[in-house]
Each structure stands twice: as C-alpha cells, then as structure tokens.
Amino acid sequence: MKILIIKTSSMGDIIHALPVAHDIHAALPNAEIHWVAEESFKDIPKLAPAVSKVHVTAFRRWRKALFSSSVRAEMVAVKAALQAEHYDLVLDIQGLMRSGLVAHWTGVPSTGYTWKTAREPLSTFAYSRKLDLPESLGAVKRYRMAAAEALNFKIDAEKAVFGLEAKAEPSLLVDGPYAALAVNTSRDEKLWPEEAWVDIGKRLLKKKGWKSVLFWGNDVERKRVERLCRQIPEAIKAPRTGLAETAATLARAEAVIGVDTGLSHLGAALGRPSVGIFVSTPTDTLKLIGDGPVLSLGGVGECPSADDIWQALENVTGK
C-alpha cells in the first residue's frame, strides 16, 4: 500500500504531524509512506524512519511569480511526479487551499477535513472523503486521529510516539555537555526577556557545567543571539545550517529550552528533556510533546520567571 501524507508547513506543524508516520508503520508495517513538504522544511519529514520519500513544494516562493514560466514548470513537474506514484491513499491533514490543490494533483481520490473543520473550507472540494475532526482536539491528536480513521486502525490517542532519527552530521561539535537554547521566534510577542535568558545561561554553566548553544535564522535573530552570547559565559552561537544538521545538534543536547518556535518542538520530538516557554500561546491546545520528558510553562499573557524555568529544567532532567 502506498500512502501520501500532505502536511507542507509550518515547521512546528510538520513536527507535530510526524507521529502519523509512526502510527501508520505500526499498524501497516508494509505500507510505503510518502510526504509533501515545503522546500524550507523538506528535511523534517526525513527524520521519521517510516517516511521513504518527500515531495517538495514551494508555494511560498511560487506565489511571488505565479505566472512565470519557471514557476509553472516546477508546478507541472511536482504534479507529474505525484501522479506517477499511483497512491492508494492520499491524506491531507493541512486543510488549506494549497494542500487541497496538491491532493487534487495526485489524480486519485483523497481524504481531508469537512467544511466546518478545515482551516480553509474551500479545500474540501478536493476531497472525496471528509473527516469531522476539529482543531480543538489539538494538533498532534487531530493528525493522528485523521490517519487512524482514514486507514481504519486504532490508536491510543493520548500517547504519541515520534521515533525520530537525526542521522546528519551536527551543525557544530561542542567540547563538553551543552543545552540548546531556542531564544528566537517568528513573532516578537512570543519572545522571552533577554535578561531571563542570561540568568538561565549563567546557571547552566555554574550549576550543571553545561554550555549554552543558541540558534538563529536571520539577521535580527543573529544580533539577538550575539547580544546574549556576550553576556552568557562560554555561550556558543550555532552556525546557520540546514534543518538536518540543526536537528543533529539538538539531538545531542543535554536539554532543550525554548520559546514557542519550531526548534523547541523539534528538540522535544527528538526525545530530549525539554522546557517550553509560552507567553502568548494557549498551552491547552499547543505545547511541547515528545518522546522524552517535557514541560510547557506559561500561556496567553503569562511570562514564566527564570526561577520557574529552572525548576522545570530540574524536573525534566532529574538532575
């Protein structure tokens, strides 16, 4: 049986969908599982051993020059590659118009959400079968329930398993133990105060002997990381590399501490002891989930203190 999962973005959402691959492989060990992801995130599904192929879309880039011949050629090539697979099941767990379009491109009947549960209801015109699974279930549970219902197998909806493997070379080699700090995020309202990060970084070195490794993805984030590294003794600015190499660095960390950003969710999914810092996100529907011990602190309008985060770190590491 050949199965296609469509979950193209964003980084955190793809990570939260990866237990779907583990569930399908456990229920149907001979199934061949393919994935569709945006080009920026193509390395994320590859972390799941059960995913054998990733088809790459580039809607974020394509929409800037939709009528150019080069973009049209890329879209035609993706459509042809999908149709050549002759899938037995196509499951769109994204629920957007662009993901519905990809489902349509496959040329076979597909499964997605109902009009009232899809993020963009017009996507439902692409589906021959529709699943009534609201977003209030929470991302991980919802995606897993969609796969189980579409393929008619049972799951323990409360116990997600990621089973990821980071096989790439790490983005850097650190002399001694370290903690990975995900201090940056896409929206400023999700940031944690820099003085709190400095406090945590100093405690990590003094009390545990762990250096702090900080990550960045653009010039604004780089400058923030450089400010923090100047104030945290022996802190290391990680190089900007691909997600496969970054995942390998996270997988070797003693612990991951981060705001609501893809790297925090990736660290947790990789099984590292992880602490999530949420200051503008409701933790009842979105929190860290992983194969190791995790805690998520805060919520909308809440800002955990450095003491709160340190205690959470002690709890997840048992040290």
Short mmCIF file of C-alpha atoms in Angstrom, two decimals:
data_model
loop_
_atom_site.label_atom_id
_atom_site.label_comp_id
_atom_site.label_asym_id
_atom_site.label_seq_id
_atom_site.Cartn_x
_atom_site.Cartn_y
_atom_site.Cartn_z
CA MET A 1 0.00 0.00 0.00
CA LYS A 2 1.35 3.41 -0.97
CA ILE A 3 0.26 6.37 1.16
CA LEU A 4 0.79 10.11 0.74
CA ILE A 5 0.60 12.50 3.71
CA ILE A 6 0.19 16.18 2.85
CA LYS A 7 1.47 18.47 5.61
CA THR A 8 3.61 21.10 3.95
CA SER A 9 4.17 23.74 6.65
CA SER A 10 4.94 25.27 9.05
CA MET A 11 7.92 23.69 10.81
CA GLY A 12 6.17 23.10 14.12
CA ASP A 13 3.06 21.77 12.41
CA ILE A 14 5.05 19.25 10.38
CA ILE A 15 6.84 18.10 13.53
CA HIS A 16 3.51 17.61 15.28
CA ALA A 17 2.32 15.51 12.36
CA LEU A 18 5.26 13.09 12.38
CA PRO A 19 3.67 10.62 14.86
CA VAL A 20 1.28 9.87 11.99
CA ALA A 21 4.11 8.10 10.18
CA HIS A 22 4.94 6.05 13.27
CA ASP A 23 1.27 5.09 13.74
CA ILE A 24 0.84 4.02 10.13
CA HIS A 25 4.02 1.96 10.18
CA ALA A 26 2.96 0.26 13.42
CA ALA A 27 -0.48 -0.62 12.02
CA LEU A 28 0.60 -1.31 8.43
CA PRO A 29 4.29 -2.27 8.50
CA ASN A 30 4.44 -2.96 4.76
CA ALA A 31 2.97 0.40 3.77
CA GLU A 32 5.13 2.83 1.80
CA ILE A 33 4.74 6.33 3.25
CA HIS A 34 5.49 9.49 1.27
CA TRP A 35 5.16 13.09 2.43
CA VAL A 36 4.66 16.53 0.85
CA ALA A 37 6.52 19.44 2.46
CA GLU A 38 7.52 22.98 1.54
CA GLU A 39 11.12 23.31 0.40
CA SER A 40 12.18 25.13 3.60
CA PHE A 41 11.06 22.16 5.69
CA LYS A 42 11.84 19.20 3.43
CA ASP A 43 14.38 17.76 5.91
CA ILE A 44 11.83 17.46 8.74
CA PRO A 45 9.75 14.51 7.42
CA LYS A 46 13.02 12.71 6.60
CA LEU A 47 13.67 12.43 10.35
CA ALA A 48 10.85 9.87 10.54
CA PRO A 49 12.28 6.45 9.56
CA ALA A 50 8.91 5.35 8.17
CA VAL A 51 8.87 8.13 5.55
CA SER A 52 10.63 6.87 2.42
CA LYS A 53 10.14 9.83 0.07
CA VAL A 54 9.44 13.57 0.37
CA HIS A 55 7.85 15.51 -2.47
CA VAL A 56 8.80 19.18 -2.30
CA THR A 57 6.52 22.14 -2.99
CA ALA A 58 7.46 25.82 -2.96
CA PHE A 59 4.20 27.73 -2.68
CA ARG A 60 5.80 30.49 -0.59
CA ARG A 61 8.20 31.17 -3.44
CA TRP A 62 5.86 30.29 -6.29
CA ARG A 63 3.19 32.81 -5.32
CA LYS A 64 5.68 35.66 -5.85
CA ALA A 65 5.92 34.85 -9.56
CA LEU A 66 3.00 32.55 -10.19
CA PHE A 67 2.76 33.20 -13.92
CA SER A 68 6.45 32.90 -14.73
CA SER A 69 7.44 30.03 -17.00
CA SER A 70 9.95 28.65 -14.48
CA VAL A 71 7.40 28.50 -11.68
CA ARG A 72 4.79 26.92 -13.91
CA ALA A 73 7.35 24.32 -14.98
CA GLU A 74 8.14 23.47 -11.36
CA MET A 75 4.47 23.06 -10.53
CA VAL A 76 3.90 20.83 -13.55
CA ALA A 77 6.89 18.70 -12.54
CA VAL A 78 5.57 18.21 -8.99
CA LYS A 79 2.13 17.30 -10.33
CA ALA A 80 3.63 14.77 -12.75
CA ALA A 81 5.76 13.20 -10.01
CA LEU A 82 2.74 12.81 -7.74
CA GLN A 83 0.55 11.29 -10.43
CA ALA A 84 3.31 8.83 -11.35
CA GLU A 85 3.14 7.31 -7.85
CA HIS A 86 -0.46 5.99 -8.19
CA TYR A 87 -1.21 6.33 -4.49
CA ASP A 88 -3.66 4.05 -2.70
CA LEU A 89 -4.45 6.74 -0.13
CA VAL A 90 -3.89 10.50 -0.14
CA LEU A 91 -4.45 12.21 3.21
CA ASP A 92 -4.37 15.99 3.50
CA ILE A 93 -4.01 16.91 7.18
CA GLN A 94 -3.23 20.55 6.40
CA GLY A 95 -6.67 21.70 5.29
CA LEU A 96 -5.57 24.68 3.20
CA MET A 97 -6.41 25.54 -0.39
CA ARG A 98 -2.84 24.90 -1.49
CA SER A 99 -2.73 21.49 0.23
CA GLY A 100 -6.11 20.65 -1.33
CA LEU A 101 -4.61 21.57 -4.69
CA VAL A 102 -1.73 19.16 -4.08
CA ALA A 103 -4.25 16.45 -3.19
CA HIS A 104 -6.02 17.16 -6.47
CA TRP A 105 -2.72 16.96 -8.36
CA THR A 106 -2.28 13.31 -7.35
CA GLY A 107 -5.12 12.32 -9.64
CA VAL A 108 -6.62 9.86 -7.14
CA PRO A 109 -9.44 10.25 -4.59
CA SER A 110 -8.18 11.98 -1.44
CA THR A 111 -9.20 12.41 2.19
CA GLY A 112 -9.28 15.65 4.17
CA TYR A 113 -11.39 17.62 6.63
CA THR A 114 -15.03 18.68 6.47
CA TRP A 115 -16.12 22.19 5.53
CA LYS A 116 -16.53 23.20 9.18
CA THR A 117 -13.21 21.73 10.36
CA ALA A 118 -10.83 22.64 7.52
CA ARG A 119 -8.69 25.73 8.10
CA GLU A 120 -9.71 26.96 4.63
CA PRO A 121 -13.11 25.39 3.80
CA LEU A 122 -12.68 25.69 0.03
CA SER A 123 -10.00 22.99 0.29
CA THR A 124 -12.76 20.44 0.90
CA PHE A 125 -13.75 20.48 -2.79
CA ALA A 126 -10.58 18.45 -3.41
CA TYR A 127 -11.60 15.59 -1.12
CA SER A 128 -13.75 12.58 -1.87
CA ARG A 129 -13.85 11.64 1.82
CA LYS A 130 -14.13 14.17 4.63
CA LEU A 131 -13.23 13.75 8.32
CA ASP A 132 -15.02 15.75 11.02
CA LEU A 133 -12.07 16.48 13.32
CA PRO A 134 -11.99 19.99 14.86
CA GLU A 135 -8.79 21.90 15.65
CA SER A 136 -9.84 21.96 19.33
CA LEU A 137 -8.56 18.36 19.58
CA GLY A 138 -5.02 19.73 19.48
CA ALA A 139 -2.66 19.33 16.55
CA VAL A 140 -0.93 16.03 17.36
CA LYS A 141 -4.09 14.20 18.39
CA ARG A 142 -6.05 15.55 15.43
CA TYR A 143 -3.50 14.46 12.85
CA ARG A 144 -3.18 11.00 14.37
CA MET A 145 -6.94 10.54 14.55
CA ALA A 146 -7.24 11.56 10.91
CA ALA A 147 -4.78 8.88 9.80
CA ALA A 148 -6.36 6.23 12.01
CA GLU A 149 -9.84 6.99 10.69
CA ALA A 150 -8.73 7.20 7.08
CA LEU A 151 -6.89 3.88 7.25
CA ASN A 152 -9.24 2.15 9.70
CA PHE A 153 -6.85 1.29 12.51
CA LYS A 154 -6.91 2.04 16.22
CA ILE A 155 -4.54 4.23 18.24
CA ASP A 156 -4.09 5.34 21.81
CA ALA A 157 -4.97 8.97 21.12
CA GLU A 158 -3.24 10.16 24.29
CA LYS A 159 0.13 8.53 23.58
CA ALA A 160 2.01 9.88 20.59
CA VAL A 161 5.34 8.35 19.54
CA PHE A 162 7.71 10.25 17.23
CA GLY A 163 10.61 7.78 16.92
CA LEU A 164 12.75 10.27 15.01
CA GLU A 165 16.35 9.72 13.94
CA ALA A 166 18.78 12.61 13.33
CA LYS A 167 21.46 10.98 11.19
CA ALA A 168 23.14 14.05 9.68
CA GLU A 169 26.38 15.50 10.98
CA PRO A 170 25.63 18.12 13.66
CA SER A 171 25.94 21.78 12.75
CA LEU A 172 28.75 22.12 15.31
CA LEU A 173 30.77 19.99 17.69
CA VAL A 174 30.81 21.27 21.27
CA ASP A 175 33.59 20.46 23.69
CA GLY A 176 31.63 19.14 26.65
CA PRO A 177 27.94 18.94 27.55
CA TYR A 178 25.58 21.68 26.42
CA ALA A 179 22.00 22.86 26.48
CA ALA A 180 20.26 24.06 23.32
CA LEU A 181 18.52 27.41 23.77
CA ALA A 182 15.85 28.36 21.22
CA VAL A 183 15.61 32.07 22.02
CA ASN A 184 14.16 33.28 18.70
CA THR A 185 10.71 33.01 17.22
CA SER A 186 8.76 34.42 14.29
CA ARG A 187 6.68 36.87 16.34
CA ASP A 188 8.00 39.30 18.94
CA GLU A 189 5.09 38.68 21.30
CA LYS A 190 6.40 35.12 21.76
CA LEU A 191 9.85 36.23 22.94
CA TRP A 192 11.13 35.76 26.49
CA PRO A 193 13.07 38.64 28.14
CA GLU A 194 16.77 38.62 27.29
CA GLU A 195 17.77 39.15 30.94
CA ALA A 196 15.95 35.92 31.79
CA TRP A 197 17.93 34.05 29.14
CA VAL A 198 21.17 35.44 30.56
CA ASP A 199 20.12 34.25 34.02
CA ILE A 200 19.41 30.74 32.74
CA GLY A 201 22.62 30.59 30.69
CA LYS A 202 24.73 31.54 33.70
CA ARG A 203 23.00 28.95 35.89
CA LEU A 204 23.51 26.23 33.28
CA LEU A 205 27.27 26.73 33.32
CA LYS A 206 27.69 27.33 37.05
CA LYS A 207 25.34 24.67 38.41
CA LYS A 208 25.48 21.97 35.72
CA GLY A 209 28.65 22.66 33.77
CA TRP A 210 26.65 22.92 30.54
CA LYS A 211 27.50 25.45 27.88
CA SER A 212 24.66 27.22 26.09
CA VAL A 213 24.23 26.84 22.33
CA LEU A 214 21.98 29.46 20.72
CA PHE A 215 20.38 29.28 17.27
CA TRP A 216 19.38 31.90 14.72
CA GLY A 217 17.90 32.13 11.23
CA ASN A 218 18.06 35.76 10.08
CA ASP A 219 19.94 38.98 10.83
CA VAL A 220 17.58 40.12 13.59
CA GLU A 221 17.87 36.75 15.31
CA ARG A 222 21.64 36.71 14.83
CA LYS A 223 22.00 40.05 16.57
CA ARG A 224 19.87 38.85 19.49
CA VAL A 225 21.98 35.72 19.82
CA GLU A 226 25.20 37.74 19.69
CA ARG A 227 23.94 40.05 22.46
CA LEU A 228 23.13 37.06 24.63
CA CYS A 229 26.42 35.32 23.91
CA ARG A 230 28.31 38.40 25.07
CA GLN A 231 26.54 38.16 28.43
CA ILE A 232 26.43 34.37 28.97
CA PRO A 233 29.86 32.91 29.80
CA GLU A 234 31.10 30.35 27.22
CA ALA A 235 27.89 30.61 25.21
CA ILE A 236 28.15 29.47 21.58
CA LYS A 237 26.41 30.95 18.54
CA ALA A 238 25.46 27.99 16.37
CA PRO A 239 26.18 28.33 12.64
CA ARG A 240 23.25 28.79 10.32
CA THR A 241 22.85 25.41 8.65
CA GLY A 242 20.16 23.17 7.23
CA LEU A 243 17.49 21.66 9.44
CA ALA A 244 19.00 18.17 9.22
CA GLU A 245 22.28 19.39 10.75
CA THR A 246 20.46 21.52 13.32
CA ALA A 247 18.35 18.51 14.33
CA ALA A 248 21.53 16.50 14.90
CA THR A 249 22.85 19.26 17.17
CA LEU A 250 19.60 19.32 19.15
CA ALA A 251 19.62 15.53 19.45
CA ARG A 252 22.99 15.65 21.23
CA ALA A 253 22.00 18.34 23.74
CA GLU A 254 21.56 17.54 27.43
CA ALA A 255 18.32 19.53 27.32
CA VAL A 256 16.40 21.99 25.18
CA ILE A 257 14.89 25.21 26.49
CA GLY A 258 12.94 27.39 24.11
CA VAL A 259 10.07 29.68 23.32
CA ASP A 260 7.17 28.65 21.08
CA THR A 261 9.18 28.01 17.93
CA GLY A 262 9.92 25.13 15.62
CA LEU A 263 13.29 24.30 17.18
CA SER A 264 11.76 23.86 20.63
CA HIS A 265 9.16 21.47 19.24
CA LEU A 266 11.86 19.65 17.26
CA GLY A 267 14.04 19.19 20.34
CA ALA A 268 11.11 17.70 22.23
CA ALA A 269 10.17 15.45 19.30
CA LEU A 270 13.75 14.18 19.19
CA GLY A 271 13.31 12.93 22.74
CA ARG A 272 15.45 15.50 24.55
CA PRO A 273 14.38 16.71 28.00
CA SER A 274 12.68 19.96 27.05
CA VAL A 275 11.15 23.03 28.63
CA GLY A 276 8.83 25.25 26.58
CA ILE A 277 8.33 28.91 27.41
CA PHE A 278 4.94 30.17 26.23
CA VAL A 279 3.97 33.80 26.73
CA SER A 280 1.29 34.34 24.07
CA THR A 281 0.16 30.83 23.14
CA PRO A 282 -2.58 28.79 24.87
CA THR A 283 -0.87 25.68 26.21
CA ASP A 284 -4.12 23.72 26.35
CA THR A 285 -4.02 23.24 22.56
CA LEU A 286 -0.34 23.84 21.75
CA LYS A 287 2.52 22.68 23.93
CA LEU A 288 5.70 20.66 23.74
CA ILE A 289 5.14 16.97 23.02
CA GLY A 290 7.94 14.46 22.68
CA ASP A 291 9.35 11.03 23.35
CA GLY A 292 11.24 12.32 26.40
CA PRO A 293 10.23 14.33 29.48
CA VAL A 294 8.81 17.75 28.59
CA LEU A 295 7.14 20.63 30.39
CA SER A 296 5.43 23.70 28.96
CA LEU A 297 5.07 26.77 31.14
CA GLY A 298 3.11 29.98 30.70
CA GLY A 299 0.22 30.76 28.40
CA VAL A 300 -1.56 33.75 26.92
CA GLY A 301 -0.48 36.85 28.84
CA GLU A 302 1.75 34.82 31.17
CA CYS A 303 5.52 35.13 31.40
CA PRO A 304 7.29 32.44 33.45
CA SER A 305 10.21 33.63 35.55
CA ALA A 306 13.76 32.33 35.28
CA ASP A 307 13.19 30.51 38.58
CA ASP A 308 10.10 28.81 37.10
CA ILE A 309 12.03 27.66 34.05
CA TRP A 310 14.97 26.47 36.13
CA GLN A 311 12.71 24.36 38.33
CA ALA A 312 11.06 22.90 35.22
CA LEU A 313 14.50 22.05 33.84
CA GLU A 314 15.41 20.26 37.08
CA ASN A 315 12.16 18.30 36.81
CA VAL A 316 12.64 17.13 33.22
CA THR A 317 16.33 16.29 33.58
CA GLY A 318 16.08 14.75 37.03
CA LYS A 319 19.34 16.45 37.92
#
